[in-house]
Backbone as XML, in Angstrom:
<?xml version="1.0"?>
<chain id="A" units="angstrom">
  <residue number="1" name="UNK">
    <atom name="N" x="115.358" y="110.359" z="84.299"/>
    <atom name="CA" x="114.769" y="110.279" z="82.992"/>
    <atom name="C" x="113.713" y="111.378" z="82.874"/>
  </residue>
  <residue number="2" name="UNK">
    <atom name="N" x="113.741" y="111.931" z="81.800"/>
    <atom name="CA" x="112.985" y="113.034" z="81.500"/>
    <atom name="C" x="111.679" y="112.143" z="81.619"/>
  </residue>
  <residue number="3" name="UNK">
    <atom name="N" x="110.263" y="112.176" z="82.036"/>
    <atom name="CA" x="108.799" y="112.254" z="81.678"/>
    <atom name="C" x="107.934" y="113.347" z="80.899"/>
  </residue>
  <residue number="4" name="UNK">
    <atom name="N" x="108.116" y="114.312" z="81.361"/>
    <atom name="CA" x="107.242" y="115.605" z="80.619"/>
    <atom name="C" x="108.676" y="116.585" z="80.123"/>
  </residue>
  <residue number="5" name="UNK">
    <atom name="N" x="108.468" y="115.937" z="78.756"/>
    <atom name="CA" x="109.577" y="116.596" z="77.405"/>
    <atom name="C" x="108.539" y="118.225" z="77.629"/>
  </residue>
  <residue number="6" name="UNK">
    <atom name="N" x="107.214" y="118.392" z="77.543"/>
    <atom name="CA" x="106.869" y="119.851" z="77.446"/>
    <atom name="C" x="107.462" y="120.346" z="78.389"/>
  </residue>
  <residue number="7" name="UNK">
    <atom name="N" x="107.352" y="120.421" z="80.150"/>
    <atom name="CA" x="107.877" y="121.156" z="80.207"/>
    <atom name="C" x="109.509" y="120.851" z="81.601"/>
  </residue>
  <residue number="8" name="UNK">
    <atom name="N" x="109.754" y="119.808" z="80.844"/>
    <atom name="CA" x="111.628" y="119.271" z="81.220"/>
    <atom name="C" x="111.238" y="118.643" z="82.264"/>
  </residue>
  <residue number="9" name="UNK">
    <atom name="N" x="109.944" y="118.001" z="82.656"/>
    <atom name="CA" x="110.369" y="117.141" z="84.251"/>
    <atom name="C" x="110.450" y="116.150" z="84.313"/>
  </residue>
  <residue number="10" name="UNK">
    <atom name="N" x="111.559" y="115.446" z="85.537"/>
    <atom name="CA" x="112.655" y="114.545" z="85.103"/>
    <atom name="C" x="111.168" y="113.386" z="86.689"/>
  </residue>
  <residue number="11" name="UNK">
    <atom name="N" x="111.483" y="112.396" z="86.391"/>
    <atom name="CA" x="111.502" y="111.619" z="87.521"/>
    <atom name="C" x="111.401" y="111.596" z="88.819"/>
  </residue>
  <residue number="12" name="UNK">
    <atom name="N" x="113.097" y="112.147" z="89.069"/>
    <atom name="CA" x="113.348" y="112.579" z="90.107"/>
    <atom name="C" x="112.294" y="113.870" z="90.674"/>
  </residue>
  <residue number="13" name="UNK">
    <atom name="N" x="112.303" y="114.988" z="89.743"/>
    <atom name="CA" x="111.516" y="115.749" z="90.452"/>
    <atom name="C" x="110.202" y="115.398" z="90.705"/>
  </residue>
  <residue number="14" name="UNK">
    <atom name="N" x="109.214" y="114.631" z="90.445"/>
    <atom name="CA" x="108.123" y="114.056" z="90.602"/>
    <atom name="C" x="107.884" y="113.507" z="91.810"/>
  </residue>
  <residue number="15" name="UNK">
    <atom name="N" x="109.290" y="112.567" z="92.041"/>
    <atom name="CA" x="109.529" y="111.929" z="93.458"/>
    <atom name="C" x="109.611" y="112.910" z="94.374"/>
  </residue>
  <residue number="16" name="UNK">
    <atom name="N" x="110.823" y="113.667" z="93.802"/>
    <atom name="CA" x="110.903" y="114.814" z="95.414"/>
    <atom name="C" x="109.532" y="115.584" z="95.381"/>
  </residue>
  <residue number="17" name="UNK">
    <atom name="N" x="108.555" y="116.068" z="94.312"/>
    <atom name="CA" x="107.356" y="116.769" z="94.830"/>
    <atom name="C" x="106.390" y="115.929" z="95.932"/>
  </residue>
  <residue number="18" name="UNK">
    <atom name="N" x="106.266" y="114.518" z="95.517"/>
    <atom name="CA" x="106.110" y="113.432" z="96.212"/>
    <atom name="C" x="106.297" y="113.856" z="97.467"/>
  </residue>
  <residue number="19" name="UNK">
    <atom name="N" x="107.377" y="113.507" z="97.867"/>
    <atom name="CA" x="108.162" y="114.082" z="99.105"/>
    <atom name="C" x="107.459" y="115.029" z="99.726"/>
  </residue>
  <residue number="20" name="UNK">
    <atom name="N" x="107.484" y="116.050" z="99.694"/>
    <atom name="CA" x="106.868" y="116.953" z="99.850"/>
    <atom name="C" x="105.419" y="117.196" z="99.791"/>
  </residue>
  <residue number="21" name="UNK">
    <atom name="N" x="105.153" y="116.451" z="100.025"/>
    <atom name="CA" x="103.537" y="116.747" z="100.031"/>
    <atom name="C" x="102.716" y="116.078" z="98.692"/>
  </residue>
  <residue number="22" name="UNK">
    <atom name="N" x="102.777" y="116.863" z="97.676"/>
    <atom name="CA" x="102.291" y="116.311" z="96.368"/>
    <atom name="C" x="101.418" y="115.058" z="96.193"/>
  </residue>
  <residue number="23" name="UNK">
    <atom name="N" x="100.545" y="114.793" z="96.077"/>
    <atom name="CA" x="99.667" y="113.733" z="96.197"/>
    <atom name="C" x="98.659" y="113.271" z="95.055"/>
  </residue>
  <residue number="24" name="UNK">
    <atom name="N" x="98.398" y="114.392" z="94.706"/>
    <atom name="CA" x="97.870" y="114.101" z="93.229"/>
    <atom name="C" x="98.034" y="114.521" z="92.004"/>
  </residue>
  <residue number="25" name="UNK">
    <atom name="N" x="97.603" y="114.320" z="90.926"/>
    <atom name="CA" x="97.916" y="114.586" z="89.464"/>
    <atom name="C" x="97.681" y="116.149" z="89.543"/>
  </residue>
  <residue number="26" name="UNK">
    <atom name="N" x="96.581" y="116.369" z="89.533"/>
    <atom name="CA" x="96.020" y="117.894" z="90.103"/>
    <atom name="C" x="97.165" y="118.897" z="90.950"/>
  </residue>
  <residue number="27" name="UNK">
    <atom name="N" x="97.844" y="118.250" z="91.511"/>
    <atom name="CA" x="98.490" y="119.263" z="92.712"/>
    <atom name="C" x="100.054" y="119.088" z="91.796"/>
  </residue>
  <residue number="28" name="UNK">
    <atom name="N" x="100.053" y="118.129" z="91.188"/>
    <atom name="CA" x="101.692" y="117.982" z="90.504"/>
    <atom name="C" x="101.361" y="118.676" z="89.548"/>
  </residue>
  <residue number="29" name="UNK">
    <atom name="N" x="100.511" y="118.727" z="88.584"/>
    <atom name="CA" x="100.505" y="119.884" z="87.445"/>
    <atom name="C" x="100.674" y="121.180" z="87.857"/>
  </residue>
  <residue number="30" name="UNK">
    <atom name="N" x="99.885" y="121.626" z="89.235"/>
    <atom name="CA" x="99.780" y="123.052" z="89.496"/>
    <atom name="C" x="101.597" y="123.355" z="89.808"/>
  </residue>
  <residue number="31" name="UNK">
    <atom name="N" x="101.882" y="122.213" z="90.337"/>
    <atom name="CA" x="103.140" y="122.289" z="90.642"/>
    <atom name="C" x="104.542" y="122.301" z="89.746"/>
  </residue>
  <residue number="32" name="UNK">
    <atom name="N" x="104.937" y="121.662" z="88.882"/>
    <atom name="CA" x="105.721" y="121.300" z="87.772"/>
    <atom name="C" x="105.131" y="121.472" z="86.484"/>
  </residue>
  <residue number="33" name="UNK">
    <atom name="N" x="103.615" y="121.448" z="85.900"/>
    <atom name="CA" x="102.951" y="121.516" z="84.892"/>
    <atom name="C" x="102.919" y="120.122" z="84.620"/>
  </residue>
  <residue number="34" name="UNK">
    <atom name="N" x="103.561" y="119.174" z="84.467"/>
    <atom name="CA" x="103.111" y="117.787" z="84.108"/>
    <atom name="C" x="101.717" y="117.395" z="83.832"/>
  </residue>
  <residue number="35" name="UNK">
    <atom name="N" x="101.372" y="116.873" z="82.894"/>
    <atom name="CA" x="100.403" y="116.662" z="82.014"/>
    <atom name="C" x="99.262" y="118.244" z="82.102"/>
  </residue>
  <residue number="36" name="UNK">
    <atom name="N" x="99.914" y="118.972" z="81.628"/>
    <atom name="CA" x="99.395" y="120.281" z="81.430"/>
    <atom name="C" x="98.931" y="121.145" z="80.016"/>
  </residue>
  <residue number="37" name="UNK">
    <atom name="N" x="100.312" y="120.278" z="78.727"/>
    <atom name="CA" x="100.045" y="120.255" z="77.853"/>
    <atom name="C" x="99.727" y="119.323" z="76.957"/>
  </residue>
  <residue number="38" name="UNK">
    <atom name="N" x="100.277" y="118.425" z="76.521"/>
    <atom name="CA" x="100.198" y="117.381" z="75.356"/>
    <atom name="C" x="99.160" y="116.197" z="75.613"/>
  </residue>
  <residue number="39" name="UNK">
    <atom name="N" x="100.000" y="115.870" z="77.598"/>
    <atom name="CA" x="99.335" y="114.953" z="78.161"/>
    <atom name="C" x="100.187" y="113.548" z="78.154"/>
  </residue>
  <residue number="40" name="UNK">
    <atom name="N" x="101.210" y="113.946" z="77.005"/>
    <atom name="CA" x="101.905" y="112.108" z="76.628"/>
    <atom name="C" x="102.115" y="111.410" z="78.109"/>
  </residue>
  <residue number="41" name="UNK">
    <atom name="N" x="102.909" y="112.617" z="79.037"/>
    <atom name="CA" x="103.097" y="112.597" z="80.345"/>
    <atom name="C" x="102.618" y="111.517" z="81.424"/>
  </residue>
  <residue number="42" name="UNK">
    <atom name="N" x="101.078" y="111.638" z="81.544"/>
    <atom name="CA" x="100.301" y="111.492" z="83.075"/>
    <atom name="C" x="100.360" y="109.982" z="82.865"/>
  </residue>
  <residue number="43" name="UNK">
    <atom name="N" x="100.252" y="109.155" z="82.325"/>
    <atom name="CA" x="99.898" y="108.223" z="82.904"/>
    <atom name="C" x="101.578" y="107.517" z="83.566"/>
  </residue>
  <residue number="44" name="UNK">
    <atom name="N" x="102.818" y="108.032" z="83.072"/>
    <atom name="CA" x="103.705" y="107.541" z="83.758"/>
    <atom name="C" x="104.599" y="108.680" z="84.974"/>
  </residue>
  <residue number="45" name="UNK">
    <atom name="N" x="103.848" y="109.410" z="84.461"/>
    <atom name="CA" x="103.840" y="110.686" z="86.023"/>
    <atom name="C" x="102.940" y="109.695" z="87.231"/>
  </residue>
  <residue number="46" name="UNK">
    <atom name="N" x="101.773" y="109.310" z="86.972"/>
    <atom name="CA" x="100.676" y="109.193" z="87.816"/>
    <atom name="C" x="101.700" y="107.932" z="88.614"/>
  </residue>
  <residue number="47" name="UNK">
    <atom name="N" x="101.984" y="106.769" z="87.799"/>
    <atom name="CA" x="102.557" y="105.845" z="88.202"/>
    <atom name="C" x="103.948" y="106.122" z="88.810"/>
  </residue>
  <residue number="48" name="UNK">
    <atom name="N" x="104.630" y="107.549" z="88.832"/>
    <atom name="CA" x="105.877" y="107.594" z="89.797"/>
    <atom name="C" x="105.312" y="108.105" z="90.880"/>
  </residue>
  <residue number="49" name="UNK">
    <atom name="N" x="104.239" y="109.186" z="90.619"/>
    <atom name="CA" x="103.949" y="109.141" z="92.005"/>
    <atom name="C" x="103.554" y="108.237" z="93.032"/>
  </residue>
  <residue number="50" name="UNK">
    <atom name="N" x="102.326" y="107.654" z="92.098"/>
    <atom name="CA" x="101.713" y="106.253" z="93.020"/>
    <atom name="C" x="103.103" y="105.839" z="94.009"/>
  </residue>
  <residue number="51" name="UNK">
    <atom name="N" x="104.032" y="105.008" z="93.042"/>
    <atom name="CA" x="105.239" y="104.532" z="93.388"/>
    <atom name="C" x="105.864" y="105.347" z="94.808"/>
  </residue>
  <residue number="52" name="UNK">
    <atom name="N" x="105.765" y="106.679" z="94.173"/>
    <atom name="CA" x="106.786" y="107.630" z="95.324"/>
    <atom name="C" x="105.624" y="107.975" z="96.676"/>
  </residue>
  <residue number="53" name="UNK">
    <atom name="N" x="104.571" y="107.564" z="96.278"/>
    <atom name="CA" x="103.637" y="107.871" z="97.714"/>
    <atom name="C" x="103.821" y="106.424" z="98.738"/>
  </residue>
  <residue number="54" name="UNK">
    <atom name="N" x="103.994" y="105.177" z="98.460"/>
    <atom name="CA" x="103.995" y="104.346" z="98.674"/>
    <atom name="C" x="104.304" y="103.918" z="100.140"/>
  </residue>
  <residue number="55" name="UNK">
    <atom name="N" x="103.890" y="102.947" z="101.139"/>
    <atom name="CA" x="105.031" y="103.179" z="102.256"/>
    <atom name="C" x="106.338" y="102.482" z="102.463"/>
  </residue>
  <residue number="56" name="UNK">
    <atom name="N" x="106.132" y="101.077" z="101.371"/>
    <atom name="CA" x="107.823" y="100.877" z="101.079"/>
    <atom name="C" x="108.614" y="101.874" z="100.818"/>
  </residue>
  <residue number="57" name="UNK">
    <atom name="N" x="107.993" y="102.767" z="99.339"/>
    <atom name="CA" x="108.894" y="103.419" z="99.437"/>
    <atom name="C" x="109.567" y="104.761" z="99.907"/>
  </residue>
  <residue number="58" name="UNK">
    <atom name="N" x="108.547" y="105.131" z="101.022"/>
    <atom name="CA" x="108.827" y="105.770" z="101.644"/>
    <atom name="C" x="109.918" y="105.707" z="102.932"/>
  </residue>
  <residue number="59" name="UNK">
    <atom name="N" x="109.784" y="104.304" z="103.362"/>
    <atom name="CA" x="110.612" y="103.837" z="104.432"/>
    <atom name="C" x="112.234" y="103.597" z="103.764"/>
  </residue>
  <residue number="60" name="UNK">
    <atom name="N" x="112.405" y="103.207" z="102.530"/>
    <atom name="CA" x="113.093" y="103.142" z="102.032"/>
    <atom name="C" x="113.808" y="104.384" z="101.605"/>
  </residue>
  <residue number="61" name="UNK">
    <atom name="N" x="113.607" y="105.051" z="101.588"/>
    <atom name="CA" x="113.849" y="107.051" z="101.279"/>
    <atom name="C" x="113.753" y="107.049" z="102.986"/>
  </residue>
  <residue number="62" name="UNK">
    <atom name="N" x="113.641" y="107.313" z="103.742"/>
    <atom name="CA" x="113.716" y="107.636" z="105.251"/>
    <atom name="C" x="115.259" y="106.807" z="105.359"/>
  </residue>
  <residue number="63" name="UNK">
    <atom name="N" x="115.021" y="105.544" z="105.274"/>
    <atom name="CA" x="116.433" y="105.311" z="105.614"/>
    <atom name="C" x="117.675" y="105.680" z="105.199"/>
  </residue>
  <residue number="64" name="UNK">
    <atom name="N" x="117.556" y="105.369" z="103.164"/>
    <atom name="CA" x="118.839" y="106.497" z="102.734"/>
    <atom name="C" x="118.857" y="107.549" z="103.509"/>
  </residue>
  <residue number="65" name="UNK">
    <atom name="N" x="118.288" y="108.500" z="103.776"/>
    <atom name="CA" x="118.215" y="109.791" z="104.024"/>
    <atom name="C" x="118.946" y="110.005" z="105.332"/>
  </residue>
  <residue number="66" name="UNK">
    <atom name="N" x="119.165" y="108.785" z="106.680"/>
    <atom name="CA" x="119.595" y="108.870" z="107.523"/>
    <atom name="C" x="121.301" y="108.633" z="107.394"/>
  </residue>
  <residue number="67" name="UNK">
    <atom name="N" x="122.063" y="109.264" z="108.499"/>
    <atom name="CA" x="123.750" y="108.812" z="108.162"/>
    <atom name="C" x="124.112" y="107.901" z="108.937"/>
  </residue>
  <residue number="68" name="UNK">
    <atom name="N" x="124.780" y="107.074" z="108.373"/>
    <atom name="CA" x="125.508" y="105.912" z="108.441"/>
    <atom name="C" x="125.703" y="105.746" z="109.881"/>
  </residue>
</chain>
């Protein structure tokens, strides 16, 4: 699902910046721009990250990630 219509970022990419390091609102804007312009964005950016920093769901992403 698209979140930041300004500038096209989807969910997913939020999660995978997540992934990668990404930790705060600050470091995801510098990164993707998310809440950079309008703003409609951050507060359900803030909440995928929260989500994607998490350690459920991190363990949960470790395991998909492993093969069968």
């Amino acid at each position: 699902m698209y979140v930041c219509l300004c500038h096209g970022v989807t969910d997913r990419e939020i999660r995978e910046a997540a992934e990668n390091g990404v930790s705060s609102m600050r470091q995801l804007g510098k990164e993707l721009g998310v809440g950079t312009q309008c703003g409609r964005c951050a507060s359900t950016a803030r909440e995928i990250l929260r989500e994607s920093r998490s350690p459920d769901y991190l363990a949960l992403a470790n395991m998909l990630a492993q093969p069968a």
